[in-house]
Tab-separated table of C-alpha atoms in Angstrom:
chain	number	residue	atom	x	y	z
A	264	MET	CA	47.109	43.732	58.783
A	265	LYS	CA	49.441	45.223	61.362
A	266	ILE	CA	48.004	43.121	64.200
A	267	SER	CA	47.453	39.438	63.516
A	268	ILE	CA	46.943	36.022	65.044
A	269	PRO	CA	50.672	35.303	65.612
A	270	ASP	CA	50.712	38.359	67.914
A	271	LEU	CA	48.444	36.479	70.339
A	272	LYS	CA	50.765	34.374	72.484
A	273	THR	CA	48.742	33.505	75.595
A	274	PRO	CA	45.139	32.470	76.303
A	275	ARG	CA	44.718	35.746	78.179
A	276	GLN	CA	45.736	37.729	75.074
A	277	TRP	CA	43.298	35.707	72.951
A	278	ARG	CA	40.421	36.412	75.317
A	279	SER	CA	41.258	40.093	75.783
A	280	ALA	CA	41.700	40.772	72.048
A	281	LEU	CA	38.971	38.565	70.566
A	282	GLY	CA	36.734	37.414	73.393
A	283	CYS	CA	37.550	33.718	72.861
A	284	ASP	CA	40.478	31.322	73.022
A	285	ALA	CA	42.380	29.839	70.067
A	286	HIS	CA	40.356	26.614	70.130
A	287	HIS	CA	36.982	28.383	69.911
A	288	PHE	CA	38.344	30.749	67.263
A	289	ALA	CA	39.320	27.722	65.138
A	290	GLN	CA	35.854	26.197	65.575
A	291	LEU	CA	34.144	29.449	64.637
A	292	LEU	CA	36.451	29.891	61.653
A	293	LEU	CA	35.168	26.652	60.079
A	294	VAL	CA	31.586	27.925	60.122
A	295	PHE	CA	32.708	31.466	59.179
A	296	ARG	CA	34.368	30.118	55.997
A	297	ARG	CA	31.167	28.281	55.031
A	298	ALA	CA	29.110	31.400	55.688
A	299	TYR	CA	31.455	33.569	53.613
A	300	ALA	CA	31.187	31.157	50.689
A	301	ALA	CA	27.396	31.037	51.057
A	302	LEU	CA	27.086	34.824	50.993
A	303	HIS	CA	29.639	35.571	48.273
A	304	GLU	CA	29.615	32.317	46.266
A	305	MET	CA	33.412	32.153	46.522
A	306	GLN	CA	36.170	32.254	49.098
A	307	LEU	CA	37.813	35.525	50.121
A	308	ALA	CA	41.147	34.536	48.531
A	309	ASP	CA	39.345	34.200	45.165
A	310	ARG	CA	37.713	37.618	45.564
A	311	ILE	CA	41.110	39.219	46.214
A	312	VAL	CA	42.308	37.960	42.844
A	313	ILE	CA	39.312	39.612	41.212
A	314	HIS	CA	39.483	42.812	43.326
A	315	PRO	CA	43.110	43.116	44.492
A	316	ASP	CA	42.783	46.749	45.677
A	317	GLY	CA	39.581	46.185	47.639
A	318	THR	CA	40.941	44.634	50.825
A	319	ARG	CA	43.942	43.861	52.977
A	320	MET	CA	42.299	40.746	54.376
A	321	LYS	CA	43.984	37.807	52.690
A	322	ASP	CA	41.477	35.178	53.832
A	323	GLU	CA	38.504	34.467	56.094
A	324	GLU	CA	40.799	33.969	59.077
A	325	ASP	CA	41.981	37.583	58.764
A	326	LEU	CA	38.416	38.839	58.357
A	327	LEU	CA	37.155	36.916	61.395
A	328	PHE	CA	40.129	38.096	63.456
A	329	PHE	CA	39.499	41.713	62.389
A	330	THR	CA	35.749	41.451	63.060
A	331	LEU	CA	36.115	39.996	66.553
A	332	PHE	CA	38.953	42.403	67.410
A	333	SER	CA	36.907	45.392	66.227
A	334	CYS	CA	33.909	44.357	68.339
A	335	LYS	CA	35.965	43.551	71.420
A	336	SER	CA	38.226	46.609	71.348
A	337	GLY	CA	35.562	49.284	70.875
A	338	LEU	CA	37.958	51.519	68.914
A	339	THR	CA	36.767	54.264	66.582
A	340	TYR	CA	37.060	53.363	62.898
A	341	ASP	CA	40.015	55.725	62.430
A	342	VAL	CA	41.955	54.188	65.339
A	343	LEU	CA	40.904	50.671	64.327
A	344	GLY	CA	42.207	51.392	60.841
A	345	LEU	CA	45.462	52.707	62.271
A	346	VAL	CA	45.968	49.589	64.401
A	347	CYS	CA	45.087	47.249	61.517
A	348	GLY	CA	46.753	49.092	58.624
A	349	LEU	CA	43.566	50.424	57.004
A	350	ASP	CA	41.955	53.813	56.616
A	351	GLY	CA	38.875	54.543	58.733
A	352	ALA	CA	36.356	54.101	55.896
A	353	THR	CA	37.827	50.739	54.903
A	354	ALA	CA	37.821	49.620	58.546
A	355	LYS	CA	34.088	50.401	58.683
A	356	ARG	CA	33.396	48.520	55.439
A	357	ARG	CA	35.410	45.487	56.559
A	358	GLN	CA	33.678	45.428	59.934
A	359	ASP	CA	30.265	45.598	58.256
A	360	GLU	CA	31.255	42.780	55.905
A	361	GLY	CA	32.667	40.688	58.754
A	362	LEU	CA	29.576	41.206	60.913
A	363	ALA	CA	27.320	40.109	58.040
A	364	VAL	CA	29.374	36.934	57.595
A	365	LEU	CA	29.496	36.336	61.364
A	366	ARG	CA	25.712	36.734	61.586
A	367	GLU	CA	25.315	34.166	58.782
A	368	ALA	CA	27.825	31.828	60.483
A	369	LEU	CA	25.880	32.004	63.744
A	370	ARG	CA	22.665	31.342	61.825
A	371	LEU	CA	24.236	28.309	60.101
A	372	ALA	CA	25.433	27.016	63.487
A	373	ASN	CA	21.947	27.568	64.926
A	374	CYS	CA	23.426	29.944	67.527
A	375	LEU	CA	21.874	33.219	66.402
A	376	PRO	CA	19.427	34.525	68.992
A	377	GLU	CA	16.097	36.029	68.031
A	378	ARG	CA	16.294	39.787	67.767
A	379	GLU	CA	12.737	40.797	66.915
A	380	PHE	CA	9.391	39.690	68.272
A	381	GLN	CA	5.929	40.448	66.905
A	382	SER	CA	4.189	40.521	70.273
A	383	PRO	CA	4.867	40.371	74.018
A	384	ALA	CA	3.415	36.843	74.043
A	385	GLU	CA	5.942	35.730	71.408
A	386	LEU	CA	8.752	37.260	73.495
A	387	GLN	CA	7.513	35.469	76.602
A	388	ARG	CA	7.286	32.105	74.778
A	389	TYR	CA	10.829	32.512	73.455
A	390	PHE	CA	12.360	33.313	76.854
A	391	SER	CA	10.343	30.710	78.751
A	392	LYS	CA	12.529	28.076	77.023
A	393	ARG	CA	15.794	29.713	78.177
A	394	ARG	CA	17.507	29.161	81.510
A	395	ALA	CA	19.477	32.423	81.558
A	396	VAL	CA	19.232	35.743	79.772
A	397	LEU	CA	22.044	38.267	79.391
A	398	LEU	CA	21.094	41.886	78.837
A	399	ASP	CA	23.354	44.714	77.773
A	400	ALA	CA	22.178	47.501	80.032
A	401	THR	CA	24.882	50.016	79.235
A	402	GLU	CA	23.711	53.509	80.039
A	403	LEU	CA	24.295	55.953	77.209
A	404	ALA	CA	24.273	59.713	77.531
A	405	THR	CA	21.737	61.530	75.371
A	406	GLN	CA	21.342	65.171	74.564
A	407	ARG	CA	18.580	66.852	76.526
A	408	PRO	CA	15.628	67.767	74.281
A	409	GLN	CA	14.641	71.444	74.167
A	410	GLU	CA	10.870	70.890	74.184
A	411	LYS	CA	9.230	70.396	77.591
A	412	ALA	CA	7.058	67.458	76.430
A	413	ALA	CA	10.075	65.650	74.955
A	414	GLN	CA	12.072	66.288	78.156
A	415	LYS	CA	9.298	64.842	80.274
A	416	ALA	CA	8.958	61.765	78.042
A	417	GLN	CA	12.696	61.071	78.268
A	418	TYR	CA	13.082	61.724	82.025
A	419	SER	CA	13.669	58.613	84.125
A	420	GLY	CA	13.535	60.142	87.597
A	421	LYS	CA	16.610	58.114	88.460
A	422	LYS	CA	18.737	61.045	89.656
A	423	ASN	CA	16.167	62.090	92.291
A	424	ALA	CA	15.881	58.667	93.910
A	425	THR	CA	16.683	58.772	97.611
A	426	PRO	CA	17.866	55.763	99.635
């Protein structure tokens, strides 16, 4: 990869590029390696020997670095590939693979939050045991529907609010 761990010199660079410091990265890497082996029944270095053209990630450390960097940076796959020495399609595949391993690592570490609930009561029970909840409330632009009924269903009324 063009960008790599030795490029991160300061704690600020670690946090800005990956969202964690070197110590937490090392802790996560231990679980990430176990998760990779659990999902693929071998280590990444062994898979490279079998499929040498399939990746530019030499080990789980590279894959975890790439995965965290891709999530933190928010780059398009083409730009992410350019920064990391991959083409856009390979960057997408590697991110998908890394996210699957990261999800398994968080599950193994018992840190994976619930993502689906069967009922409002189940949701309420789950959150009643938590002290704090973080919500991603990023507003995303959507294309305005052409049909009146669809427009009305999507309308929030937010723009007409007066102080």
